[in-house]
Tab-separated table of C-alpha atoms (C1' of nucleotides) in Angstrom:
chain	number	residue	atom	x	y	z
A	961	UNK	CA	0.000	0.000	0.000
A	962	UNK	CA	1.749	3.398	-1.113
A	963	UNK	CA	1.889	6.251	0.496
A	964	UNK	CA	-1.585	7.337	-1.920
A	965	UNK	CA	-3.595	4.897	-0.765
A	966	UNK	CA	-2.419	5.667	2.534
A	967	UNK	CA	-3.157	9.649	2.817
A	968	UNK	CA	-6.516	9.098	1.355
A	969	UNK	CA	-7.513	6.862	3.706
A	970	UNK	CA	-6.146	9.236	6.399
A	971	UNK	CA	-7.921	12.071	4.476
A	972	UNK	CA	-11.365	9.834	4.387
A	973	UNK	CA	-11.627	9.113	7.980
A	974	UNK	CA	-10.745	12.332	9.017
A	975	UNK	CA	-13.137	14.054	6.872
A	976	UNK	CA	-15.654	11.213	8.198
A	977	UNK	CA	-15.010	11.754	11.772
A	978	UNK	CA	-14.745	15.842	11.421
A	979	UNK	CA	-17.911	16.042	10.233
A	980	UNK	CA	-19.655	13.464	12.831
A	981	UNK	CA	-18.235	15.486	15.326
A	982	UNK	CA	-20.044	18.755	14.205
A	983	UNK	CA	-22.929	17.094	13.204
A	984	UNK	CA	-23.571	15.145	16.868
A	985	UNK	CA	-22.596	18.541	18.361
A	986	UNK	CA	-25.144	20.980	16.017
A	987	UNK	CA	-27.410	18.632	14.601
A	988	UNK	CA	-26.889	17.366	10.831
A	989	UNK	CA	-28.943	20.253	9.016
A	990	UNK	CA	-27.039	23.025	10.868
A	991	UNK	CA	-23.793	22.492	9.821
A	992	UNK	CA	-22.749	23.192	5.637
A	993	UNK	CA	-20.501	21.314	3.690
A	994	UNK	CA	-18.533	24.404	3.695
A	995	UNK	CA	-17.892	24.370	7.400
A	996	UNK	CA	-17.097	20.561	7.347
A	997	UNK	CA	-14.506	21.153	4.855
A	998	UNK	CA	-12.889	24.195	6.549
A	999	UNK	CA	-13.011	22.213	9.796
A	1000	UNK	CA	-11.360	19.318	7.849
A	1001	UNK	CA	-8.958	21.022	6.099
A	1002	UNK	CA	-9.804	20.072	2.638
A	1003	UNK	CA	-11.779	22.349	-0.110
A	1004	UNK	CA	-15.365	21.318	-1.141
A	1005	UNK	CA	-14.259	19.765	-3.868
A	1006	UNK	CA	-12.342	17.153	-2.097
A	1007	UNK	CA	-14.938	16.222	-0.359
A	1008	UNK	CA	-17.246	15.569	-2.658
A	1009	UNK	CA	-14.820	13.330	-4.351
A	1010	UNK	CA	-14.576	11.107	-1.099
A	1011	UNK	CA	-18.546	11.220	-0.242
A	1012	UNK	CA	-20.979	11.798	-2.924
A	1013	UNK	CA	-23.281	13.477	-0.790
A	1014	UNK	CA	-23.751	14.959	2.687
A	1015	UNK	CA	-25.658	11.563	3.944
A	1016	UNK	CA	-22.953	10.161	2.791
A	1017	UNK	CA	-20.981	11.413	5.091
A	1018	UNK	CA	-22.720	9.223	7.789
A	1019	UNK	CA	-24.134	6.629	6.363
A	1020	UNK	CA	-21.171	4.980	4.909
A	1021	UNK	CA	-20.844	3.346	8.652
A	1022	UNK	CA	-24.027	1.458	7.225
A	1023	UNK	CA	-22.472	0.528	3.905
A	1024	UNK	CA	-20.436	-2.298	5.523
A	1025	UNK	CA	-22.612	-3.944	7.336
A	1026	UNK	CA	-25.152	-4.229	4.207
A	1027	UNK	CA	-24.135	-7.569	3.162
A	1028	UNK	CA	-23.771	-8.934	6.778
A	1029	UNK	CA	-26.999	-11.195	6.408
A	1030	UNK	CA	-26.271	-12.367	3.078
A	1031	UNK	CA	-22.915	-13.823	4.929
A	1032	UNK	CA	-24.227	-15.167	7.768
A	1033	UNK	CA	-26.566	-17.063	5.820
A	1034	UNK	CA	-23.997	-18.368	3.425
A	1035	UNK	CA	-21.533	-18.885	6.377
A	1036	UNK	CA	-24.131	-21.159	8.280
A	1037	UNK	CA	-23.190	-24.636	9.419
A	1038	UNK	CA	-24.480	-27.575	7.002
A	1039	UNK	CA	-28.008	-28.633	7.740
A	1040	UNK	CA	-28.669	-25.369	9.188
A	1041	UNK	CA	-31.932	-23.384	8.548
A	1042	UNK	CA	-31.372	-19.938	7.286
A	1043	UNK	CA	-33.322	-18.415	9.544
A	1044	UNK	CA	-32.357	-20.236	12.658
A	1045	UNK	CA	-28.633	-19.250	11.437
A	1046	UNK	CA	-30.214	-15.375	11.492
A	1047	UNK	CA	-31.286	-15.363	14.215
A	1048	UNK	CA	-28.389	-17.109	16.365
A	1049	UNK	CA	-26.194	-14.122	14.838
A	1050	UNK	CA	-28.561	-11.413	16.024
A	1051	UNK	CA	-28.436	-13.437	19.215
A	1052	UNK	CA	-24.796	-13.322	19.238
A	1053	UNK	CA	-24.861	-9.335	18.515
A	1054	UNK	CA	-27.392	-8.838	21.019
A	1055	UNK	CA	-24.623	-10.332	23.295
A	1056	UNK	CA	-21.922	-8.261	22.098
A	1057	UNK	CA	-23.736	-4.793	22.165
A	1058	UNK	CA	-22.931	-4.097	18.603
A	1059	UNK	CA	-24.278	-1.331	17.432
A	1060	UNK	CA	-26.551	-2.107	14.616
A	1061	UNK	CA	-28.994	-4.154	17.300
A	1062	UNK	CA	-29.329	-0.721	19.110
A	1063	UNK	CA	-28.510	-2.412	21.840
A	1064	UNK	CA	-25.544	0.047	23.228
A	1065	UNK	CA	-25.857	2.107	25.106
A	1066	UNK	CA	-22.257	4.110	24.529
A	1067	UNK	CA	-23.388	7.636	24.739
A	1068	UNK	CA	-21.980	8.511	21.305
A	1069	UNK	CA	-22.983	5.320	19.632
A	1070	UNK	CA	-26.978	6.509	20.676
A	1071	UNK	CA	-26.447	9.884	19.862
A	1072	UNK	CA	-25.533	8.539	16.823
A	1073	UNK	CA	-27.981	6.625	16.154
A	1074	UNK	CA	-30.933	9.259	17.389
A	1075	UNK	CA	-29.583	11.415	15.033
A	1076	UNK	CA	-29.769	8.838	12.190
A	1077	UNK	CA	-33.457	7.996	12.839
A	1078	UNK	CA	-34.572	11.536	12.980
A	1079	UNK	CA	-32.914	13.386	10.308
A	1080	UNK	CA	-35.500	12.855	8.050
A	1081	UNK	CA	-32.920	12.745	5.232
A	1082	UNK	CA	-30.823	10.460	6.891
A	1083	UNK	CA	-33.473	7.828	7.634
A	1084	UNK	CA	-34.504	7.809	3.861
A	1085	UNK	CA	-31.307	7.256	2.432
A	1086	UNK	CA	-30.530	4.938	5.062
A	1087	UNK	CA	-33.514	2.599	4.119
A	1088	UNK	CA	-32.101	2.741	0.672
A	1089	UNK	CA	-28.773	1.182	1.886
A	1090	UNK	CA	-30.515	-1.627	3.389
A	1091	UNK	CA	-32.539	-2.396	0.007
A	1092	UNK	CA	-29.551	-3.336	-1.347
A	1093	UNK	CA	-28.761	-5.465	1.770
A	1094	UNK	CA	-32.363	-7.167	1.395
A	1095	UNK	CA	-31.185	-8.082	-2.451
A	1096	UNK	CA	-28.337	-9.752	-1.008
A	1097	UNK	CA	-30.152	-11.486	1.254
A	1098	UNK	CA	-32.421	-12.824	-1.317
A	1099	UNK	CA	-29.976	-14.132	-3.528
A	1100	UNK	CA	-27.931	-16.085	-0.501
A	1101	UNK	CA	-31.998	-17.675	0.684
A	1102	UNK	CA	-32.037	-18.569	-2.865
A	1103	UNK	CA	-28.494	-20.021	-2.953
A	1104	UNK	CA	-29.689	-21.770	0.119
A	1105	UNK	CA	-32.913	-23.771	-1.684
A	1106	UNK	CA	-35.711	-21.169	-1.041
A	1107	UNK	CA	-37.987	-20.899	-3.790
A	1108	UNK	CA	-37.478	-17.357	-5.553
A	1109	UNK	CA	-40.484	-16.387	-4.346
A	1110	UNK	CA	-40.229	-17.209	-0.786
A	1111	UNK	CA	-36.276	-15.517	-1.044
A	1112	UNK	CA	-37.488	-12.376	-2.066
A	1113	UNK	CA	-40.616	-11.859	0.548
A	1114	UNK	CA	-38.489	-13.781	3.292
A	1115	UNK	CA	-35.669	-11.433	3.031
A	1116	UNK	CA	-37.627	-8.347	2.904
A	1117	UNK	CA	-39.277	-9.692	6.077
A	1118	UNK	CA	-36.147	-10.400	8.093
A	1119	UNK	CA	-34.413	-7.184	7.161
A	1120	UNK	CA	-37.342	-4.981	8.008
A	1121	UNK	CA	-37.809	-6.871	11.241
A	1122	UNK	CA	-33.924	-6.358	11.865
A	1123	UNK	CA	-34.616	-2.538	12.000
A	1124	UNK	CA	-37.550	-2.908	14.054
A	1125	UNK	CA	-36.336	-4.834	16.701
A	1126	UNK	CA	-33.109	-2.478	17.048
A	1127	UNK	CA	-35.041	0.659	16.794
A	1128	UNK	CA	-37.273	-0.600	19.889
A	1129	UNK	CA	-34.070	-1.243	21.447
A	1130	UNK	CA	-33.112	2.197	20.805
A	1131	UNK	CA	-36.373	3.466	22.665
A	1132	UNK	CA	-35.689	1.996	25.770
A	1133	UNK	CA	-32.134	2.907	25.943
A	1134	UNK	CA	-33.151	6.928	24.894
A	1135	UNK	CA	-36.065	6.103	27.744
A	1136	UNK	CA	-32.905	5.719	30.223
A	1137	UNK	CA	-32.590	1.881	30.365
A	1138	UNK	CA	-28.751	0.524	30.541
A	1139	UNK	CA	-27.692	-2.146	27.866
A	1140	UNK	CA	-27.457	-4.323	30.530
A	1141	UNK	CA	-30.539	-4.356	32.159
A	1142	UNK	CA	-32.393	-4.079	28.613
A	1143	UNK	CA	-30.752	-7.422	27.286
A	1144	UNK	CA	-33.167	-9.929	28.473
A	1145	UNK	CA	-36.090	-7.950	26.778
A	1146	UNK	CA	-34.195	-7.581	23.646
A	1147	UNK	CA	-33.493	-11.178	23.458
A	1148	UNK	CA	-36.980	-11.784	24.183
A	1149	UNK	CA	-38.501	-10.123	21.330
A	1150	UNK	CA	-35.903	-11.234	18.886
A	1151	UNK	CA	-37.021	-14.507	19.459
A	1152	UNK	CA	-40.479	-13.781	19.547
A	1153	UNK	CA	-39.837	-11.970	16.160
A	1154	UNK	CA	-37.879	-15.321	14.675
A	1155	UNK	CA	-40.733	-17.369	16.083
A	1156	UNK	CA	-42.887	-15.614	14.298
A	1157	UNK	CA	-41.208	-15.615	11.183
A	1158	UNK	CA	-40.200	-19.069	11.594
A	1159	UNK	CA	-44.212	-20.519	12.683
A	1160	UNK	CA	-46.537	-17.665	11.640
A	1161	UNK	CA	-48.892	-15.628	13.404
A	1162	UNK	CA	-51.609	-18.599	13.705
A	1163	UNK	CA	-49.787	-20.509	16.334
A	1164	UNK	CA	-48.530	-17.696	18.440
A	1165	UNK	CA	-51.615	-14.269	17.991
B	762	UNK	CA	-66.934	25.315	0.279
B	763	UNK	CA	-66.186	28.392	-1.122
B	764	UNK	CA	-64.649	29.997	-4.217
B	765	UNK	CA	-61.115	30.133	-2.130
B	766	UNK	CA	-61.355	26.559	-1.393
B	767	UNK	CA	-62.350	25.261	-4.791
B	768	UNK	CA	-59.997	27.635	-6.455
B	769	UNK	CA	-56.971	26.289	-4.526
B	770	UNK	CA	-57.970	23.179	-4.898
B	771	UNK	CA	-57.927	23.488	-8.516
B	772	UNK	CA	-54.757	25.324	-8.547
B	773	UNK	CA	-53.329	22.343	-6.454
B	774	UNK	CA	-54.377	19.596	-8.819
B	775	UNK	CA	-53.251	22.072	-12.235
B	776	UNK	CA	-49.569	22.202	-10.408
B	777	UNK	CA	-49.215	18.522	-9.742
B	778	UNK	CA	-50.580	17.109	-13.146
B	779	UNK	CA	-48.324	19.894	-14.919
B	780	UNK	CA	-45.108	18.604	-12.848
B	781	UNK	CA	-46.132	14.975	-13.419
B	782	UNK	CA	-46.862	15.238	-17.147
B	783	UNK	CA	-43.294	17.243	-17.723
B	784	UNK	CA	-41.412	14.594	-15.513
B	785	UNK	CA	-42.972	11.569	-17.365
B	786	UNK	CA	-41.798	13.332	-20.355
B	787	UNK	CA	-38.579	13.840	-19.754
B	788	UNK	CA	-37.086	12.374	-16.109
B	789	UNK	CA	-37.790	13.720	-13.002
B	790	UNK	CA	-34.079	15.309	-12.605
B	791	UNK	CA	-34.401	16.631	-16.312
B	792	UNK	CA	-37.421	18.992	-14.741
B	793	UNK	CA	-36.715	22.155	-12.913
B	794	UNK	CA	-38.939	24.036	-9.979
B	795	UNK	CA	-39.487	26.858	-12.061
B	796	UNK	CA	-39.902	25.371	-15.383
B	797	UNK	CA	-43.269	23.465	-13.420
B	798	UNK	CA	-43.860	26.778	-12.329
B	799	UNK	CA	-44.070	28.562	-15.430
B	800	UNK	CA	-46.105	25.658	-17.186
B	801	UNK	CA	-48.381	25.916	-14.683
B	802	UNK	CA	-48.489	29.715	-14.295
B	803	UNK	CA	-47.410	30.172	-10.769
B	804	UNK	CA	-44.598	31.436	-9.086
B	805	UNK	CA	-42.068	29.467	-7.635
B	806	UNK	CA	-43.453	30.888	-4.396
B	807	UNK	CA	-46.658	29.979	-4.584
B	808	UNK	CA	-45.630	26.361	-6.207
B	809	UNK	CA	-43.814	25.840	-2.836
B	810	UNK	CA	-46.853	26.786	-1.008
B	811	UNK	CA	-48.706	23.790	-2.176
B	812	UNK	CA	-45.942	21.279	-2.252
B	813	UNK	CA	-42.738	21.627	-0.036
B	814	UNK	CA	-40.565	19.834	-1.922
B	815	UNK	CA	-40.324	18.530	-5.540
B	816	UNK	CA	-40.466	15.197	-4.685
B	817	UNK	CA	-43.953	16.142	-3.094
B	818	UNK	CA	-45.498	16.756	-6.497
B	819	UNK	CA	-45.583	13.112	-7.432
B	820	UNK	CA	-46.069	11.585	-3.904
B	821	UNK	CA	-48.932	13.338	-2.563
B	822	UNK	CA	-50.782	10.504	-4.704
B	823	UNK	CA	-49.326	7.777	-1.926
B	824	UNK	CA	-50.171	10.344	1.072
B	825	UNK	CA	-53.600	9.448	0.443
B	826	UNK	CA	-53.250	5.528	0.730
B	827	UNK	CA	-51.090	5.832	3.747
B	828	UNK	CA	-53.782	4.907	6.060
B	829	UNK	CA	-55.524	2.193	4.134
B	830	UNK	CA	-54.021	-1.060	5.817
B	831	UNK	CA	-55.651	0.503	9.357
B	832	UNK	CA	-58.704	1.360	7.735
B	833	UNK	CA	-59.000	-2.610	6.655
B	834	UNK	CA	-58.219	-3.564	9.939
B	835	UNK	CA	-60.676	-1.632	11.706
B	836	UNK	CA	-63.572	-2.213	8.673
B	837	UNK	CA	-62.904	-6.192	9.149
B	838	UNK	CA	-65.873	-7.817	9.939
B	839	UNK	CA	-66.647	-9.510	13.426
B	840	UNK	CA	-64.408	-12.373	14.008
B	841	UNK	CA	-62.006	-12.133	11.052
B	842	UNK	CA	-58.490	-12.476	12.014
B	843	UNK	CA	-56.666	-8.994	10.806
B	844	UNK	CA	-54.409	-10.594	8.456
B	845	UNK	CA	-56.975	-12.230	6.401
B	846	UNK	CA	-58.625	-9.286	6.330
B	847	UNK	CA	-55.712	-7.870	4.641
B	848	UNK	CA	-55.411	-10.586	2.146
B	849	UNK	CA	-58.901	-9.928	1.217
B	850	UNK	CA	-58.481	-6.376	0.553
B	851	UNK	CA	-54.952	-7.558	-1.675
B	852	UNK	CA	-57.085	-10.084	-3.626
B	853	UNK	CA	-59.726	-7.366	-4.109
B	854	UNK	CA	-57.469	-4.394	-4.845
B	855	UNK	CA	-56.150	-7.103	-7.380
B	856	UNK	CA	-58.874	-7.829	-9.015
B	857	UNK	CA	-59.777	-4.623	-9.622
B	858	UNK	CA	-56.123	-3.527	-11.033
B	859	UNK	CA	-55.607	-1.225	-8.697
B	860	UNK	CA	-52.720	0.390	-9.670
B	861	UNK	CA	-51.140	0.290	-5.874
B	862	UNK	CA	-50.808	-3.554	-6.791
B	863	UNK	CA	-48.361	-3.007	-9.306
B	864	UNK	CA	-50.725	-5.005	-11.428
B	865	UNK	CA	-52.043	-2.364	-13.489
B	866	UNK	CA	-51.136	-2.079	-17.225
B	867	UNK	CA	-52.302	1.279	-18.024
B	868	UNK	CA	-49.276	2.917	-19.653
B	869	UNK	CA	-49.289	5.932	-17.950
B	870	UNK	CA	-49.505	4.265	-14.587
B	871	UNK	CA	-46.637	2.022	-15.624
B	872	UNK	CA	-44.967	5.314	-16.508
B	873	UNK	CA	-45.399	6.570	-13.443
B	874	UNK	CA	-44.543	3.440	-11.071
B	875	UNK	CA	-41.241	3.052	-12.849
B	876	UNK	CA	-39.993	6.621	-12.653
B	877	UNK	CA	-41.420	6.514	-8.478
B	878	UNK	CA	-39.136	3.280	-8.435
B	879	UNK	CA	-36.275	4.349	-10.446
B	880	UNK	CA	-35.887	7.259	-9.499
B	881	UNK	CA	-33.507	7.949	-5.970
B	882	UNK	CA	-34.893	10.800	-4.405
B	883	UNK	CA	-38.706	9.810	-4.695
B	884	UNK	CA	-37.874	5.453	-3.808
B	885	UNK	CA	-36.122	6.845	-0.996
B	886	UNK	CA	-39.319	9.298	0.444
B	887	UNK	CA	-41.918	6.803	-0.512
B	888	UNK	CA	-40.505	4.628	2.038
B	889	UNK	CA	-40.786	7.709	4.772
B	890	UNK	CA	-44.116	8.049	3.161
B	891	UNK	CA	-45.136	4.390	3.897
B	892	UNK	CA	-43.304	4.303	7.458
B	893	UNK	CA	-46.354	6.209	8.622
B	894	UNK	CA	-48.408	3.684	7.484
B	895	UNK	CA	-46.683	1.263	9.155
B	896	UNK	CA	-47.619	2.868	12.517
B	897	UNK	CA	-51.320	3.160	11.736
B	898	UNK	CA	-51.532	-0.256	10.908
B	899	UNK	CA	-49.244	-1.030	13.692
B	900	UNK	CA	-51.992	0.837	16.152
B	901	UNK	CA	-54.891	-0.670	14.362
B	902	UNK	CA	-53.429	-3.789	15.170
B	903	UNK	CA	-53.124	-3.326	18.642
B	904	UNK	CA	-56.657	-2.348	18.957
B	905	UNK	CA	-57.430	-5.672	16.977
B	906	UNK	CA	-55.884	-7.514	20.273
B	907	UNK	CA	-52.078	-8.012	19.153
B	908	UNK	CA	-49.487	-8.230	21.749
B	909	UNK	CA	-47.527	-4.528	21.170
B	910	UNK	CA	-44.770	-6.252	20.067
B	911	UNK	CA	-45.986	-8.312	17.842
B	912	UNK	CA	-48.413	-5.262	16.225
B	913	UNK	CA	-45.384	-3.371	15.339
B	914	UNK	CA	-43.368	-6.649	14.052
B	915	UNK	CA	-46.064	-7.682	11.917
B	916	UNK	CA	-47.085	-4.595	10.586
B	917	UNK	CA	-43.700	-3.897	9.388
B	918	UNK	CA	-43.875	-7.011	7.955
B	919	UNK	CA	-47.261	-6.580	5.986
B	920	UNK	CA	-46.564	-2.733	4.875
B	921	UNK	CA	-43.523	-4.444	3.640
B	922	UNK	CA	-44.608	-7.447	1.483
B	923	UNK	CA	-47.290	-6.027	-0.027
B	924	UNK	CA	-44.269	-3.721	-1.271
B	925	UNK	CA	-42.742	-6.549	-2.324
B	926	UNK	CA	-45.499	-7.715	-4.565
B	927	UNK	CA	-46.086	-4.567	-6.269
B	928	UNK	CA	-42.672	-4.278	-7.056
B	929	UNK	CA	-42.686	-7.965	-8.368
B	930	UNK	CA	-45.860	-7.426	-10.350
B	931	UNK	CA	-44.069	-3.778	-11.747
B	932	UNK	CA	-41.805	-5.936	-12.887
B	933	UNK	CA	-43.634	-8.714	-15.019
B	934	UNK	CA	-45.612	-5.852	-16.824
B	935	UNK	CA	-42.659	-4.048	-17.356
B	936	UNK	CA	-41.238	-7.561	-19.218
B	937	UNK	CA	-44.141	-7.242	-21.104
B	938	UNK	CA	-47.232	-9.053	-19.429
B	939	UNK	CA	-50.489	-7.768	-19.484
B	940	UNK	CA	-52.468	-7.484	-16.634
B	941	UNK	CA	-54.780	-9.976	-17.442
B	942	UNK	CA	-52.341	-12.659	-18.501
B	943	UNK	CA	-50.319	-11.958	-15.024
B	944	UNK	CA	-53.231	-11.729	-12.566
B	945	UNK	CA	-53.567	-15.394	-11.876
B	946	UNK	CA	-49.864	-15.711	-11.135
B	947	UNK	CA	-50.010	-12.025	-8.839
B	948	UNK	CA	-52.628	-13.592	-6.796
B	949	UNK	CA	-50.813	-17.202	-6.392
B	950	UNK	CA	-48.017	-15.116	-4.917
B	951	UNK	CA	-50.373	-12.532	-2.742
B	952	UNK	CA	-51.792	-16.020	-1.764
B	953	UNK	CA	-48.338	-17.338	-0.455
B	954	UNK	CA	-46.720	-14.471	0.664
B	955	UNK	CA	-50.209	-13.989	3.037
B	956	UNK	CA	-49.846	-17.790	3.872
B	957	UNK	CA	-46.193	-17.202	4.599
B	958	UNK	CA	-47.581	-14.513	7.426
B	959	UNK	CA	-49.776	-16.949	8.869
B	960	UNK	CA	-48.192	-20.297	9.201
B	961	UNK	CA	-44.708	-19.123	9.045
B	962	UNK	CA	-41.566	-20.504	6.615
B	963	UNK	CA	-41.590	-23.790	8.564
B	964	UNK	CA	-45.011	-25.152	7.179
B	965	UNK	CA	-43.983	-24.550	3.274
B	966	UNK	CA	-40.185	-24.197	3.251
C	230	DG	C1'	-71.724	48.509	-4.602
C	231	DT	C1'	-67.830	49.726	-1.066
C	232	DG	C1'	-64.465	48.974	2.186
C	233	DC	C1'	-61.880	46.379	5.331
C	234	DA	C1'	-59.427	42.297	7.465
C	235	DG	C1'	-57.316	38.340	6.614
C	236	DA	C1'	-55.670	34.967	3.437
C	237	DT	C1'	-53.050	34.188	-0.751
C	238	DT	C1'	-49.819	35.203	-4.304
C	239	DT	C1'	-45.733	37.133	-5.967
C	240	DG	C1'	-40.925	38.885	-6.824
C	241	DC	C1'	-36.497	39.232	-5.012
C	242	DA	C1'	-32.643	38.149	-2.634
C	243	DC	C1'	-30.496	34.746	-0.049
C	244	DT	C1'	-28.354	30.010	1.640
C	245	DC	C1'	-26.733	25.744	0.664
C	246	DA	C1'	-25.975	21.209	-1.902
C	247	DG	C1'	-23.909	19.469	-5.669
C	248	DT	C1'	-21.476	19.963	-10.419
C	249	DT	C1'	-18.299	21.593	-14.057
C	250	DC	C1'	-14.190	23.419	-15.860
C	251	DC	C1'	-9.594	24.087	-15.453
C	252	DC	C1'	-5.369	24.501	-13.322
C	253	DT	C1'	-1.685	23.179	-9.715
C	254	DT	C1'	0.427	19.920	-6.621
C	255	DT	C1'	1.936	15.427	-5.402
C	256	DC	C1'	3.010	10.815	-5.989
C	257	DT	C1'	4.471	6.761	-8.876
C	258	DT	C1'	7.207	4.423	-11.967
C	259	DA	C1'	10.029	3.438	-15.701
D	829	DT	C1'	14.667	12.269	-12.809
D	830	DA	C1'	11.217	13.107	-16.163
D	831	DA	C1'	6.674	11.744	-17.850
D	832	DG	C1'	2.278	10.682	-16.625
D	833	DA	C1'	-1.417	9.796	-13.585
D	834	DA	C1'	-3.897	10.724	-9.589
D	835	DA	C1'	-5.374	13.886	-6.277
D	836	DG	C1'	-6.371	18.519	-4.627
D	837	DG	C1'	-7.897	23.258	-5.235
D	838	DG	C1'	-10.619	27.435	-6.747
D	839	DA	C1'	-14.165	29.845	-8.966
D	840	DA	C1'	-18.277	30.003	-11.173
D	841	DC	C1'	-22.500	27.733	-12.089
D	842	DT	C1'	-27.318	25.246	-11.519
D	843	DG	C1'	-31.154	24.226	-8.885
D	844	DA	C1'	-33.868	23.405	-4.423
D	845	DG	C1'	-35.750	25.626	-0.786
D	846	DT	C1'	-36.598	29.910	2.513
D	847	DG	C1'	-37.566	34.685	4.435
D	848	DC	C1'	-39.568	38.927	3.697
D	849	DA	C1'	-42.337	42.655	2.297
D	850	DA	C1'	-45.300	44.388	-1.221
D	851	DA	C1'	-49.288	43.463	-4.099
D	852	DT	C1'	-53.566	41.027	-4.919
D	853	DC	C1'	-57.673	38.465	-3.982
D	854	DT	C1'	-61.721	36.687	-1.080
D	855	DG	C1'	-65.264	36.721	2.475
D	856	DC	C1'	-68.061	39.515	4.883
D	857	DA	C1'	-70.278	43.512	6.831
D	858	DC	C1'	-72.370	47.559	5.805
DNA sequence: GTGCAGATTTGCACTCAGTTCCCTTTCTTA
DNA sequence: TAAGAAAGGGAACTGAGTGCAAATCTGCAC
């Protein structure tokens, strides 16, 4: 790796991280792409050659997580359902506070994530990251056996219900809940939600 | 209602078919804010008045169905179980090509549906748009009986695959299909995607 | 009819995101 | 070390969206 590759990396995540930092401290519609890039130290130009767009800016966190279910599921362990191997990962995240189950309660991380779900402009693109996450998905259920059909609607079902679960999370962390006592809960209704998915609404509602 | 009411709402209903007509035309970037105002002989001002953002112009259309899912809910008759309530209305709204099905070969509606769908800016707020849905249907559902959690997973889940199938059925059309030859084959997969919701992937899988 | 109060429309100037054109700096590599 | 490519920079541009004050229209009372 030259010495290139190397500033622009720098350059990235420091243009990345800059502009976090004045967005979590003034909110993401009060600060320009002007100020970012005078905080940063780069002209406007450069950064709109690292990050097409202001959401960008933010979201590109998201970007590399998108293909995380498509992995698990073609990761899983022979003889393994998909959605049993789904839902042991989100099991396994739960446990590990990451992030993306909105189950941590690091004060940046929710500040972060508060911001994210109520930036209106923010929340739309992000729901366009994941739709390329739910494609994914659908092609690894279909890699797996599933019926095209089934792929496409299953996916769609498991990503959405991804996002639901960890925005509830979110709630009861912003209501003042710790991680820790939350857990139980959270596990609780992800396996309600992968009972559901797994059984149907007849045999549980 | 008087004059002022009828006249805006006329003046409303001029704007939006003007923008609509100029961006099936020619692409909903390829259409300026004050080129839609001068075709429809406002000012920019006043355009902005009615609609508060471009993408506005073609979604109000969706604003309208946002509620429908809770609507069906609450209209079910005594004793029906929400969700087939739901798959009622589909089969229905099916059958009578509604164009929210995606199963609706009028050209201008296919016009329309692909440039909503292709286009970034307007996929990305029609998904904010049908969030709110989400919630009414999620409250409706809670009034039907649901367990909270489950309300909110399952009408995520719903708002979500009847996405799905509109997009699916979009896409047959768009390959050519009429609506007639492609109905049978939309309501197989309404059919299973509703069973699916019911009895879960383990019964079919 | 006339006039008035409030609602609506309009023009203008402004901010900010994002793009284009073109030039300079910096790194790579042969 | 020189040529060439990649990256950075600056200025000017387009287009969305907003704030403001002046002009216009409507509903209503007289």
């Amino acid at each position: 790796m030259g010495l290139r590759e190397r500033k622009k990396e720098r350059t990235r995540e420091s243009v990345s991280a800059t502009a976090i930092r004045l967005f979590l401290d003034k909110g993401f519609d009060q600060v320009s792409i002007t100020e970012i890039a005078q905080a940063a130290e780069v002209s406007r130009r450069t950064l709109f050659a690292y990050f097409p767009s202001k959401e960008d800016l933010v979201l590109h966190r998201f970007a590399d997580h998108e293909g995380e279910a498509a992995r698990i599921v073609r990761a899983r362990p022979a003889g393994q359902p998909p959605l049993e191997a789904l839902r042991a990962a989100l099991l396994d995240a739960l446990a590990r506070r990451d992030p993306n189950t909105g189950l941590c309660d690091d004060p940046e991380v929710m500040a972060f994530l508060r911001m994210v779900f109520e930036t209106e402009s923010l929340a739309a693109r992000l729901t366009r990251y994941t739709a390329r996450g739910t494609d994914a998905l659908t092609e690894a259920l279909r890699e797996a056996g599933l019926d095209p059909l089934d792929a496409r609607l299953v996916a769609a079902q498991v990503i959405v219900v991804q996002r639901e679960l960890a925005v509830m999370n979110q709630e009861f962390l912003a209501d003042g809940a710790t991680a820790e006592e939350h857990h139980p809960k959270a596990v609780r209704a992800a396996e309600r939600a992968f009972d559901l998915l797994r059984d149907g609404l007849r045999r549980h509602g």
